[in-house]
Short mmCIF file of C-alpha atoms in Angstrom, two decimals:
data_model
loop_
_atom_site.label_atom_id
_atom_site.label_comp_id
_atom_site.label_asym_id
_atom_site.label_seq_id
_atom_site.Cartn_x
_atom_site.Cartn_y
_atom_site.Cartn_z
CA VAL A 1 13.98 -8.58 -6.85
CA TYR A 2 16.25 -7.29 -4.81
CA ASP A 3 17.58 -6.64 -1.57
CA ARG A 4 18.78 -3.14 -0.13
CA ALA A 5 21.10 -2.39 1.64
CA GLY A 6 21.17 -4.08 4.51
CA ARG A 7 19.03 -6.70 4.10
CA GLY A 8 18.95 -10.49 3.12
CA TRP A 9 22.16 -11.11 2.00
CA SER A 10 23.70 -7.37 1.25
CA GLU A 11 25.84 -5.70 2.55
CA PRO A 12 25.44 -2.40 4.76
CA ALA A 13 25.95 0.85 3.46
CA PRO A 14 28.35 3.09 4.79
CA ALA A 15 25.73 5.40 5.49
CA ALA A 16 22.09 6.30 6.41
CA GLN A 17 20.25 6.13 2.69
CA ASP A 18 17.73 8.44 1.47
CA GLY A 19 15.80 7.69 -1.53
CA GLU A 20 18.33 9.41 -3.86
CA ALA A 21 20.89 6.94 -2.18
CA VAL A 22 18.66 3.78 -3.22
CA ALA A 23 17.25 5.23 -5.90
CA ALA A 24 21.24 4.81 -6.82
CA ASP A 25 22.11 1.95 -5.80
CA LEU A 26 19.15 -0.10 -7.61
CA HIS A 27 19.88 1.63 -10.89
CA ALA A 28 23.93 0.74 -9.92
CA LEU A 29 22.53 -2.76 -9.40
CA LEU A 30 21.28 -3.06 -12.95
CA ASP A 31 23.51 -1.77 -14.65
CA SER A 32 26.68 -4.04 -12.76
CA ALA A 33 23.99 -6.89 -13.55
CA ARG A 34 23.15 -6.51 -17.47
CA VAL A 35 19.79 -6.11 -16.76
CA PRO A 36 18.25 -4.18 -19.80
CA GLY A 37 15.15 -2.01 -19.17
CA PRO A 38 12.55 -1.11 -19.22
CA TYR A 39 11.37 -2.23 -15.82
CA VAL A 40 8.27 -1.91 -15.03
CA ILE A 41 9.31 -0.73 -11.05
CA VAL A 42 6.45 -2.35 -8.22
CA GLY A 43 7.48 -0.63 -5.03
CA HIS A 44 5.51 -2.09 -1.29
CA SER A 45 4.51 0.81 1.67
CA SER A 46 8.24 3.16 0.84
CA GLY A 47 9.26 1.26 -1.28
CA ALA A 48 6.49 3.56 -3.76
CA ALA A 49 9.03 6.65 -3.03
CA TYR A 50 11.92 4.81 -3.86
CA ALA A 51 9.91 4.15 -6.69
CA ARG A 52 9.12 7.54 -7.56
CA ILE A 53 12.84 8.94 -7.07
CA PHE A 54 13.87 5.55 -9.05
CA ALA A 55 11.20 6.55 -11.90
CA ASP A 56 12.35 10.58 -12.38
CA ARG A 57 15.76 10.40 -12.22
CA HIS A 58 15.67 7.38 -15.02
CA ALA A 59 12.30 8.12 -16.58
CA GLY A 60 13.30 6.87 -20.43
CA SER A 61 14.22 3.21 -18.26
CA VAL A 62 11.03 2.97 -16.79
CA ALA A 63 7.87 2.16 -18.72
CA GLY A 64 5.04 0.94 -15.25
CA MET A 65 4.50 1.19 -12.30
CA VAL A 66 2.88 -0.38 -9.24
CA LEU A 67 2.39 0.91 -5.93
CA LEU A 68 1.66 -1.86 -2.83
CA ASP A 69 -0.56 0.68 -0.55
CA GLY A 70 2.72 2.76 -0.93
CA GLN A 71 3.42 5.56 2.01
CA PRO A 72 2.27 9.16 0.50
CA SER A 73 4.86 11.59 0.05
CA GLU A 74 2.50 13.85 1.79
CA ALA A 75 2.49 11.60 4.76
CA PHE A 76 3.62 13.74 7.04
CA GLU A 77 1.61 17.46 5.98
CA SER A 78 -1.37 15.58 5.26
CA LEU A 79 -2.08 12.53 7.33
CA PRO A 80 -3.78 12.95 11.40
CA GLY A 81 -0.96 11.97 13.55
CA TYR A 82 1.62 10.51 11.22
CA ALA A 83 4.70 12.62 12.59
CA ALA A 84 3.54 11.27 16.32
CA PHE A 85 3.18 8.28 14.71
CA HIS A 86 6.44 8.13 12.82
CA ASP A 87 8.15 10.07 16.07
CA ARG A 88 7.34 6.55 17.81
CA LEU A 89 8.47 4.79 15.56
CA ARG A 90 11.70 6.40 15.88
CA ARG A 91 12.39 5.41 18.44
CA VAL A 92 11.98 1.59 19.34
CA SER A 93 13.82 1.54 15.57
CA THR A 94 16.82 2.30 18.15
CA LEU A 95 16.23 -0.10 20.57
CA LEU A 96 16.04 -2.97 17.83
CA PRO A 97 19.88 -3.72 16.47
CA VAL A 98 20.91 -3.65 20.50
CA LEU A 99 17.56 -6.12 20.86
CA ALA A 100 18.73 -8.72 17.91
CA HIS A 101 22.53 -7.72 19.46
CA LEU A 102 21.10 -9.85 22.92
CA GLY A 103 20.21 -12.51 20.40
CA LEU A 104 16.53 -11.18 21.17
CA GLY A 105 15.27 -10.74 17.39
CA HIS A 106 14.36 -14.51 17.59
CA LEU A 107 11.36 -14.04 19.44
CA LEU A 108 9.72 -11.18 16.97
CA PRO A 109 7.36 -12.60 14.63
CA VAL A 110 7.19 -13.45 10.77
CA SER A 111 4.28 -13.60 8.51
CA ALA A 112 2.05 -16.08 9.32
CA GLY A 113 1.06 -15.99 5.83
CA LEU A 114 4.33 -16.94 4.04
CA PRO A 115 4.92 -20.35 2.69
CA ASP A 116 8.19 -22.27 5.60
CA SER A 117 10.79 -21.77 3.79
CA ALA A 118 10.24 -18.05 3.38
CA ARG A 119 8.85 -18.26 7.42
CA GLY A 120 12.61 -19.45 8.42
CA LEU A 121 14.20 -16.88 5.40
CA GLN A 122 12.33 -13.69 6.78
CA ARG A 123 13.55 -14.98 10.88
CA SER A 124 16.46 -15.78 9.68
CA HIS A 125 16.95 -11.85 9.25
CA GLN A 126 15.37 -10.44 11.53
CA ALA A 127 17.67 -12.46 14.12
CA SER A 128 20.41 -10.27 12.39
CA ALA A 129 21.54 -6.86 14.16
CA ARG A 130 22.39 -5.31 10.54
CA PHE A 131 18.49 -5.86 9.07
CA TYR A 132 17.36 -4.19 11.95
CA ARG A 133 20.34 -1.22 11.99
CA SER A 134 19.13 -0.56 8.22
CA LEU A 135 15.62 -0.31 9.11
CA ARG A 136 16.25 2.39 11.56
CA ASP A 137 18.73 4.49 9.00
CA GLU A 138 15.67 3.67 7.11
CA VAL A 139 12.58 5.51 9.27
CA ALA A 140 15.40 8.23 10.53
CA MET A 141 15.39 8.74 6.28
CA LEU A 142 12.04 8.23 5.66
CA PRO A 143 11.19 12.94 5.64
CA ALA A 144 14.57 12.76 3.86
CA THR A 145 13.29 10.13 1.22
CA LEU A 146 9.24 12.10 1.02
CA ALA A 147 10.65 14.90 0.41
CA GLN A 148 12.53 14.40 -2.71
CA ALA A 149 9.70 11.61 -3.72
CA ARG A 150 7.45 14.71 -3.51
CA GLU A 151 9.14 16.62 -6.03
CA ALA A 152 9.53 13.89 -8.36
CA SER A 153 8.20 14.08 -11.81
CA GLY A 154 4.31 12.03 -12.53
CA LEU A 155 4.54 9.55 -15.84
CA ALA A 156 2.69 10.72 -17.79
CA ASP A 157 0.44 8.34 -19.25
CA ARG A 158 2.64 5.41 -19.13
CA PRO A 159 0.75 2.76 -16.83
CA LEU A 160 0.31 2.62 -13.54
CA VAL A 161 -1.60 0.98 -10.81
CA VAL A 162 -2.51 1.80 -7.78
CA VAL A 163 -3.24 -1.48 -5.49
CA THR A 164 -4.25 -0.32 -1.77
CA ALA A 165 -5.23 -2.04 1.10
CA GLY A 166 -8.74 -1.05 2.70
CA ARG A 167 -8.28 -2.97 6.24
CA GLU A 168 -6.62 -1.38 9.15
CA ALA A 169 -6.28 1.98 6.88
CA LEU A 170 -4.96 5.13 8.43
CA ASP A 171 -7.88 7.98 8.74
CA GLY A 172 -7.08 9.98 5.35
CA TRP A 173 -4.87 7.15 4.02
CA LEU A 174 -7.50 6.07 0.96
CA PRO A 175 -7.90 9.36 -0.10
CA MET A 176 -3.94 10.17 -0.56
CA GLN A 177 -3.95 6.33 -2.52
CA ALA A 178 -6.63 7.80 -5.03
CA ARG A 179 -3.81 11.29 -5.25
CA MET A 180 -1.20 8.88 -6.40
CA ALA A 181 -3.22 6.80 -9.21
CA ALA A 182 -3.33 10.30 -10.44
CA LEU A 183 0.13 10.59 -11.34
CA SER A 184 -0.23 9.00 -14.23
CA ALA A 185 -3.43 9.51 -16.88
CA ASN A 186 -3.41 6.02 -17.78
CA SER A 187 -3.52 4.19 -14.43
CA SER A 188 -6.33 1.64 -11.86
CA HIS A 189 -6.89 2.36 -8.21
CA ARG A 190 -7.65 -1.03 -7.05
CA ILE A 191 -8.86 -0.98 -2.84
CA VAL A 192 -9.26 -4.17 -1.38
CA PRO A 193 -10.26 -6.06 1.88
CA TYR A 194 -6.40 -6.72 2.87
CA THR A 195 -4.31 -5.64 5.32
CA HIS A 196 -0.83 -3.61 4.42
CA GLU A 197 0.81 -5.80 5.15
CA ALA A 198 -1.10 -8.38 3.09
CA LEU A 199 -0.60 -8.07 0.18
CA LEU A 200 3.18 -9.31 0.43
CA SER A 201 2.60 -12.09 2.68
CA ASP A 202 -1.01 -13.51 1.92
CA ARG A 203 -1.81 -16.60 -0.73
CA SER A 204 -5.19 -14.88 -1.39
CA ALA A 205 -4.29 -10.87 -1.41
CA SER A 206 -1.19 -11.37 -2.94
CA GLN A 207 -3.02 -11.84 -5.78
CA ALA A 208 -3.97 -8.11 -6.42
CA SER A 209 -1.08 -7.94 -6.01
CA ILE A 210 0.50 -10.58 -8.73
CA GLN A 211 -2.78 -9.23 -11.01
CA ALA A 212 -1.52 -5.82 -10.28
CA ILE A 213 1.45 -6.35 -11.95
CA CYS A 214 0.70 -8.69 -14.70
CA ASP A 215 -1.48 -5.93 -15.91
CA VAL A 216 0.77 -3.19 -16.45
CA VAL A 217 3.03 -5.85 -17.87
CA ARG A 218 0.21 -6.38 -21.21
CA ALA A 219 -0.29 -2.85 -21.07
CA VAL A 220 3.51 -2.06 -21.92
CA ARG A 221 4.25 -4.96 -24.23
CA SER A 222 1.07 -4.25 -25.51
CA ALA A 223 1.03 -0.74 -25.71
CA VAL A 224 -2.70 -0.06 -25.22
CA PRO A 225 -4.15 1.28 -22.43
CA LEU A 226 -5.60 -0.20 -18.59
CA SER A 227 -8.66 0.02 -19.35
CA ALA A 228 -8.81 -1.11 -22.57
CA LEU A 229 -7.67 -4.33 -21.38
CA TYR A 230 -10.81 -5.20 -19.30
#
C-alpha cells in the first residue's frame, strides 16, 4: 500500500495529476524501492482507473488485478446524473483546503469501522490542507483519468476479481461493474451486501476484499483459472 502524491506522508505533486501521471508515479516508486514484479494490483473507487492505466502501460509487470467497487470508466456517459454529481463534488472539493487551512479539517468524520490507531491516522491526515488539495486536484482530473482508462486494453486471461458494493449503489452501477468483469476472460464478479467505503473500513466487509486479493494471488501462483479455485 502506498500514499499517492499529496496523501498521507507523500509530498504533493507539482501539478494536478491525471491517471497517466499517477501510474507513472507508481511505476517509479516500485522501481526505486526495488519491489520486483509481477504484481497483483488492487484499486478501490477511482483507484480502479489508475490500476487499469498502470496495467495497460506496464502489461508485462501485472499478473492479476482486483477492483473494489471501482469507478467505471464510462461513468460520465452511462450513469444517470453522474455528471451533475461530479460537478457538485468538484465545487465542494475546492472549499475543503480552505476549511482545513482554517483548522476545521479535524471536525470532518472518520471511518467508524477502523481500529483506533487507523482512525487516529485518518483524523491526522484529514486535518491537513495538503490532503484536500490533492483530493481537489484528483476530482478535477477525474474526467481525463476516466477517458484514459476507457482507452486502456483489457487483461486477456489474467485473473481479475471485481467486488461490487451492492448497498446504496447508484442506478446503473451494477451493470457497469459487470462490464468491468468482462475485461478478462478469467474473471469473477462478486456483489456483496456492503457499502462502497465499507469494503476498506469495516472489519466484516473488508473480508470480501481480502478474499478477492488472496484468490487472485492463488490463481497467479498456481496458474489455474479462478473458477478452478472453488
